[in-house]
Coordinates of C-alpha atoms in Angstrom, one line a residue:
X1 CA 114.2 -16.9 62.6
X2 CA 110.6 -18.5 61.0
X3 CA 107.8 -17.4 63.0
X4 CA 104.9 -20.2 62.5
X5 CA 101.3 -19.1 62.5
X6 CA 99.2 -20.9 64.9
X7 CA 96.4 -22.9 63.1
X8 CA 93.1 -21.8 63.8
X9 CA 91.1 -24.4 65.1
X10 CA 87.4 -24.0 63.4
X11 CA 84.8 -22.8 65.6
X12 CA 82.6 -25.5 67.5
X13 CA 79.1 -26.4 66.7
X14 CA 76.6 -27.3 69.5
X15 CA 73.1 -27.1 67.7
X16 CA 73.4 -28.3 64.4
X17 CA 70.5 -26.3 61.8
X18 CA 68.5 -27.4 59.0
X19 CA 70.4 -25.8 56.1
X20 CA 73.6 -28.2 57.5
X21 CA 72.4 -31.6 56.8
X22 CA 71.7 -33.8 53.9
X23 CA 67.6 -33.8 54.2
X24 CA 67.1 -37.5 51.9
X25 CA 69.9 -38.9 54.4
X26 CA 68.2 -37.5 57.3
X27 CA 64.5 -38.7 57.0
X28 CA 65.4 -42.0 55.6
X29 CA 67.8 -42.8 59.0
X30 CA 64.6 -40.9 61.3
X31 CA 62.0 -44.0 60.2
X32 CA 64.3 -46.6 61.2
X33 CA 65.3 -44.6 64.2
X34 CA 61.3 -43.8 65.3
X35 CA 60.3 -47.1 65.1
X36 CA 63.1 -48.8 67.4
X37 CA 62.6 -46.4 69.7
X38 CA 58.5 -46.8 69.2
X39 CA 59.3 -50.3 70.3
X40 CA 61.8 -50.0 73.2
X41 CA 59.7 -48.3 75.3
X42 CA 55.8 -49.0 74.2
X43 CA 55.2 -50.7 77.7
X44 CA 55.6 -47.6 79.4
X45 CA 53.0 -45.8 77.3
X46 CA 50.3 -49.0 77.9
X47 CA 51.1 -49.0 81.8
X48 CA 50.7 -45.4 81.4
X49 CA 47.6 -45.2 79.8
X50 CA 45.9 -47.8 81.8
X51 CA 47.0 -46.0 85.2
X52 CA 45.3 -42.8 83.6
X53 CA 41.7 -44.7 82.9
X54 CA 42.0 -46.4 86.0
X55 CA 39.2 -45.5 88.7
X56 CA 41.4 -44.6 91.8
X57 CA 43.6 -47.2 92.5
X58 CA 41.1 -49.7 91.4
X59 CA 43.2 -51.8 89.0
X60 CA 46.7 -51.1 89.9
X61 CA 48.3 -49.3 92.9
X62 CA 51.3 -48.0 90.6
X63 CA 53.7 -48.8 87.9
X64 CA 55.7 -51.7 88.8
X65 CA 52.5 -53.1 90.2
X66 CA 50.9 -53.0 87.0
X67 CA 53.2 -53.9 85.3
X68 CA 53.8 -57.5 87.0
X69 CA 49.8 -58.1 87.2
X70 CA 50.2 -57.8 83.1
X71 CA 52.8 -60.2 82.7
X72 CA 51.2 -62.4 85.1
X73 CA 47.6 -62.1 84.2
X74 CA 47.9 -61.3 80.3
X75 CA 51.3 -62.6 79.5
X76 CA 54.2 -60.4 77.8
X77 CA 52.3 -59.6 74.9
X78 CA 49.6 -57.6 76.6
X79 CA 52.9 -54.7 77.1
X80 CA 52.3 -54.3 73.1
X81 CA 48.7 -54.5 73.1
X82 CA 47.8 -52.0 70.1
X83 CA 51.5 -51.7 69.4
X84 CA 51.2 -52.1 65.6
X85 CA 48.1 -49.5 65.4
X86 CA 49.9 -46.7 67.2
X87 CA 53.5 -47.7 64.9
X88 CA 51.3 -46.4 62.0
X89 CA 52.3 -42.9 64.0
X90 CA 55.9 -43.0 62.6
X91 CA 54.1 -40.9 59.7
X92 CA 53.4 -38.5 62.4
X93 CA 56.6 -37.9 63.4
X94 CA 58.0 -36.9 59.9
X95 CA 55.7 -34.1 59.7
X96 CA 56.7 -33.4 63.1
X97 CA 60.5 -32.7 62.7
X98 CA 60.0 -31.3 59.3
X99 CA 58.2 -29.1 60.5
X100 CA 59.5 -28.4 63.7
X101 CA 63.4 -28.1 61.7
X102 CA 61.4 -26.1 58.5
X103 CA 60.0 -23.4 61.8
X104 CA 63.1 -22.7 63.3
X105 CA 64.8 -22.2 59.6
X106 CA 62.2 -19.8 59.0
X107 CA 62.3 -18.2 62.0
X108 CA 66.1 -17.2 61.5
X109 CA 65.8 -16.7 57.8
X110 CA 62.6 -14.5 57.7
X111 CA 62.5 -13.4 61.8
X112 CA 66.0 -12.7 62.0
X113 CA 65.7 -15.1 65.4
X114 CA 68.5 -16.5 67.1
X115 CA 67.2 -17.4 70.3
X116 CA 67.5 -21.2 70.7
X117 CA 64.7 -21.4 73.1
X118 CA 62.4 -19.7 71.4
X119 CA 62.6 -21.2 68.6
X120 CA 62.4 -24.3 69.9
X121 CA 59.3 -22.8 71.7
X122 CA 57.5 -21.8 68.5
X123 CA 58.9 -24.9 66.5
X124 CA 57.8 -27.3 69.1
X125 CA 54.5 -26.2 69.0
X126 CA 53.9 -25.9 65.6
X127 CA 55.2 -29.7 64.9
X128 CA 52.9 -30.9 67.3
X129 CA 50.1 -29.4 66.0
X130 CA 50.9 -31.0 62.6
X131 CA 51.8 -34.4 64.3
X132 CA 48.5 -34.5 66.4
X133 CA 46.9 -34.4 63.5
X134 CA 48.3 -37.0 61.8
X135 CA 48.5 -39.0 64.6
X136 CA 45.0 -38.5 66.8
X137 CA 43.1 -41.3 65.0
X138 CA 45.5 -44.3 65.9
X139 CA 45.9 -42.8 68.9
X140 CA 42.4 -43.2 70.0
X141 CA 42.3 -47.1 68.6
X142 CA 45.2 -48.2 70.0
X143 CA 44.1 -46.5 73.8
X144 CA 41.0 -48.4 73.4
X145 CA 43.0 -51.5 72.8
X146 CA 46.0 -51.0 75.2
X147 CA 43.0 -51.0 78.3
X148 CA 40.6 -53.6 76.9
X149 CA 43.4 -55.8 78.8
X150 CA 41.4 -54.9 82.2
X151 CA 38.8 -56.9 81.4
X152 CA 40.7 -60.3 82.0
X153 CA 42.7 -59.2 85.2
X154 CA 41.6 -62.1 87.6
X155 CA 40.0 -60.8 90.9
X156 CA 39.3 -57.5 90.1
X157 CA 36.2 -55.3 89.3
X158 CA 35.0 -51.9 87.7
X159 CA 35.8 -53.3 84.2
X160 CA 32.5 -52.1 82.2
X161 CA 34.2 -48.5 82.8
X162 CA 37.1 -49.3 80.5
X163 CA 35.0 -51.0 77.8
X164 CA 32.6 -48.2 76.3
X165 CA 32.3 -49.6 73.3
X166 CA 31.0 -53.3 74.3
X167 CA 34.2 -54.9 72.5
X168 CA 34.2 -58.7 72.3
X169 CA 37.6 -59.5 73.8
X170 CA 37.7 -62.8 73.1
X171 CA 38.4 -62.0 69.4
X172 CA 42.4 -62.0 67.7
X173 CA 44.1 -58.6 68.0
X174 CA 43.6 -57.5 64.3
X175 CA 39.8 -58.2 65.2
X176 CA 39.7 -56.4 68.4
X177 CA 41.0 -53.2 65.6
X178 CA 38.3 -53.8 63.4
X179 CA 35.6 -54.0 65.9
X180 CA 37.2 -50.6 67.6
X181 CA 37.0 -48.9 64.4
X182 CA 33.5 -50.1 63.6
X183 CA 32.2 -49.2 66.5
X184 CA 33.6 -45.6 66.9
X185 CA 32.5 -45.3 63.3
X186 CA 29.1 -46.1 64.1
X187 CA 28.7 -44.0 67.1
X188 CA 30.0 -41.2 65.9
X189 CA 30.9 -41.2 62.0
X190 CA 34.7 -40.0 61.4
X191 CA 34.6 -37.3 64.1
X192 CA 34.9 -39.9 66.6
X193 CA 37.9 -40.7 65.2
X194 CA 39.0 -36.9 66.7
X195 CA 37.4 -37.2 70.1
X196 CA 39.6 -35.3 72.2
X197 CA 41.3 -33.7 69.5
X198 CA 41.5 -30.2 71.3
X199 CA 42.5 -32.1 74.7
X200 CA 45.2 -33.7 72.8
X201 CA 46.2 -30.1 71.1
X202 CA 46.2 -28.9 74.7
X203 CA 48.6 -31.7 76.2
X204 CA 50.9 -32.5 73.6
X205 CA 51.4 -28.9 72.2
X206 CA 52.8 -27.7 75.6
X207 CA 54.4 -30.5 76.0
X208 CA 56.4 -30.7 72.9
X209 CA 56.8 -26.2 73.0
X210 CA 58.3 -26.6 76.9
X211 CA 60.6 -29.3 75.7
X212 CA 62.2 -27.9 73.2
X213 CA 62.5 -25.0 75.0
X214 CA 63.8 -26.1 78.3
X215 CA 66.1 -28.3 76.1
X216 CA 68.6 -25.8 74.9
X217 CA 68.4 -24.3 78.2
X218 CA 69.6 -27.5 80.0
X219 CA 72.4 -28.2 77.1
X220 CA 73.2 -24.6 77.4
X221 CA 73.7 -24.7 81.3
X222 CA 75.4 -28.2 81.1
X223 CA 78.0 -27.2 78.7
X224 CA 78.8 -23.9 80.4
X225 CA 79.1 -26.2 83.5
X226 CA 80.9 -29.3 83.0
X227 CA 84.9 -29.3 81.6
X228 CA 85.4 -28.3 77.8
X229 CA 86.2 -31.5 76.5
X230 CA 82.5 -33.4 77.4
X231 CA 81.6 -34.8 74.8
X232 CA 78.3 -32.7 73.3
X233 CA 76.5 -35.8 72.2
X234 CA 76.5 -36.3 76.7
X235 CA 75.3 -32.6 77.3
X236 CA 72.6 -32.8 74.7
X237 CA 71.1 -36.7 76.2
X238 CA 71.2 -35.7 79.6
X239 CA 70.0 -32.0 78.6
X240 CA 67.1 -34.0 77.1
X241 CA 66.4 -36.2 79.9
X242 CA 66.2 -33.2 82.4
X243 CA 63.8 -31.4 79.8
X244 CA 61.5 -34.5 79.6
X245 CA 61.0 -35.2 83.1
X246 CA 60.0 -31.4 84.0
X247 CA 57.5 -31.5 81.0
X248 CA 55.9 -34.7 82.6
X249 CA 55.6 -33.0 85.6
X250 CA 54.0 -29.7 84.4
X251 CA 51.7 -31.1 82.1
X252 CA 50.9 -34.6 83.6
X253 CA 47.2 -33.6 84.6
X254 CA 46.5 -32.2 80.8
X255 CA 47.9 -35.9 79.6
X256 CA 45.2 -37.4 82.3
X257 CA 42.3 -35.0 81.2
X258 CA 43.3 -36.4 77.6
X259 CA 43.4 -39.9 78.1
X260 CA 39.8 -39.6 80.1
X261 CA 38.0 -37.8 77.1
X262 CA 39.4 -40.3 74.4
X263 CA 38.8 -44.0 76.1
X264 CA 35.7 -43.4 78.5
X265 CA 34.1 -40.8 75.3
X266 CA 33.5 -37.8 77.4
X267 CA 31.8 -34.6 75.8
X268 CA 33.6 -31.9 76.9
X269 CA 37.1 -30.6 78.5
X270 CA 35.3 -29.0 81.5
X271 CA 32.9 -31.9 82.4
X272 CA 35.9 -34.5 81.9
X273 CA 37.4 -32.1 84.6
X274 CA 34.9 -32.2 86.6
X275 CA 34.2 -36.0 86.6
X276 CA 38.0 -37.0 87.6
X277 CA 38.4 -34.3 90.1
X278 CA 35.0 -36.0 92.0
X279 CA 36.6 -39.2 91.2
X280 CA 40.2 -38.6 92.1
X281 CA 40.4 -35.3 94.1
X282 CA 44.2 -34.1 93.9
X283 CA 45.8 -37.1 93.1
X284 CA 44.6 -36.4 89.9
X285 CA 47.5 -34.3 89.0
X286 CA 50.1 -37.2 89.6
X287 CA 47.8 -40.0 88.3
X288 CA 50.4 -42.4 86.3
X289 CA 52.9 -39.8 86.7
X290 CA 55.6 -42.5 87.7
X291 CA 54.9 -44.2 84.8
X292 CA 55.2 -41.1 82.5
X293 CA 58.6 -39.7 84.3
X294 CA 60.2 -43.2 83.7
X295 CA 58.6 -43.5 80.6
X296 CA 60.2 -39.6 79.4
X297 CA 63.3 -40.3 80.9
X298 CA 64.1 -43.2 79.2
X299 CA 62.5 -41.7 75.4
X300 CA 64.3 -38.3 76.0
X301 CA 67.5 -39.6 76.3
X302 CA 67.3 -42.2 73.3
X303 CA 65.6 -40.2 71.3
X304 CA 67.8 -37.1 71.4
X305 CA 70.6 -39.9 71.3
X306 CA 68.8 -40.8 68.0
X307 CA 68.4 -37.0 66.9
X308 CA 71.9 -36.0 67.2
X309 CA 73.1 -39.1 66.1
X310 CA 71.1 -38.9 62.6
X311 CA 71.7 -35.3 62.7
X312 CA 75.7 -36.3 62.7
X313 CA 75.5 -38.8 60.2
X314 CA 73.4 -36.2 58.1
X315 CA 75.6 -33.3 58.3
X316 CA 77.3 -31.9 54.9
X317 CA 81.4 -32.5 54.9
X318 CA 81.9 -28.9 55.2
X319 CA 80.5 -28.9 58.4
X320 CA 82.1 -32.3 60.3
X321 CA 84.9 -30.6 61.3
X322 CA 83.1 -28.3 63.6
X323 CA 80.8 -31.3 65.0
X324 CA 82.2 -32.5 68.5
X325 CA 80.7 -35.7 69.5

């Protein structure tokens, strides 16, 4: 009698590391992949941003309302105002997941850390820092620009409170950037180009450390929940999408803080504070929060859909065996 041996199925991979993908492969795939995505779901960042300046409810009562007074008011376009400034940003976002990927490596390899979530804790924060670095200058121009839109809204007033910097509006998009940059130059030098550098340090480094912590956690909870055979690429999207939207939440009034300091040029994180909470009381802590949940629902679940795609696509052969879609 022949006894048969029964093959040994190779163990499953849910998080795939650094040292297991093709890097060249990787990065080249992530440009193409960030700047779709950059383009998808822009609109939700200039409704956002505009709710955010907004006095009260003095422009727009919410999202969907401000988003039909754009397209009827200011046409399609006006959902990509600044759009091409702030795609400069893609730069950003390399040194943000190398980083972020080159953290965790080192973490394990030097740390001896194995904890998913806290290395996503640590490598989150530390690729945001790098990225808001990169990224804070076009940030500022392309706020200023994505509000200057106010200005022609039929029928409504406060206006001069989104326009500190006197911009002629009447002038073609590339010269509404020039004017913006020559005008923050000349107030300011190339500091103003930081203005709320620290604020922005103070949003989007929480931001980014929570998400990639709560990420795993999610994926971790969804795959110990749902039948074996899910697909992972499923666990990991909707993991993401639950991880974005309780980041918005938490950290919505930092992002509001932020947005205040850079476009109406306040001085200081305690006297922007103090300024909105007159202004706005405690609706300040959900101010364009609708806007930023849809907005973090819809990037977290195309761009982990991106990551893990790339991430796939990147892998070394000796490793696609283990890789469940």
């Amino acid at each position: 009698m022949t006894c048969q041996v029964p093959s040994m199925e190779p163990p499953r991979v849910l998080t795939i590391e650094w040292e297991m993908m093709d890097k060249s492969r990787f990065f080249s795939l992530s440009m193409v992949n960030s700047f779709a995505l950059r383009g998808l779901l822009y609109p939700f960042t200039v409704i956002k941003t505009r709710l955010q300046i907004q006095k009260q409810n003095a422009f727009y009562t919410g999202t969907f309302d401000a988003f039909f007074k754009m397209l009827k008011y200011e046409g399609f376009c006006s959902l990509y105002r600044g759009f091409w400034i702030n795609s400069i940003q893609m730069a950003s976002g390399i040194g943000y997941i190398i980083t972020y990927e080159k953290v965790r490596h080192m973490l394990t390899l030097y740390a001896d850390i194995r904890d998913t979530k806290l290395k996503g804790l640590i490598g989150g924060g530390c690729g945001s820092l790098v990225g808001q670095t990169i990224i804070t200058p076009f940030d500022i121009v392309s706020q200023h620009m994505m509000v200057l839109g106010l200005l022609k809204d039929k029928g409504m007033t406060g206006a001069n409170s989104v326009n500190p910097l006197n911009i002629d509006t009447s002038a073609t998009r590339t010269g509404l950037a020039a004017q913006i940059i020559n005008k923050i130059y000349e107030k300011d030098g190339l500091k103003g180009f930081y203005r709320g550098y620290c604020a922005s340090l103070c949003t989007y480094v929480p931001s980014s450390a929570l998400w990639w912590m709560f990420y795993p956690v999610y994926s971790d909870i969804l795959a110990s929940t749902l039948p074996l055979w899910t697909s992972h690429m499923f666990i990991h999207c909707v993991g993401g999408q639950m991880s974005g939207v309780t980041v918005a939440v938490i950290t919505n009034p930092l992002d509001v803080i932020r947005a205040r300091i850079q476009v109406n040029r306040m001085n200081s994180y305690s006297c922007a504070v103090n300024v909105i909470w007159h202004q706005e009381g405690i609706s300040f802590l959900t101010k364009g929060l609708s806007a930023r949940i849809i907005q973090t629902f819809f990037s977290s679940f195309f761009v982990v859909l991106g990551y893990e795609t790339l991430k796939r696509w990147s892998v070394y052969d000796q490793y696609k065996d283990q890789i469940r879609w």
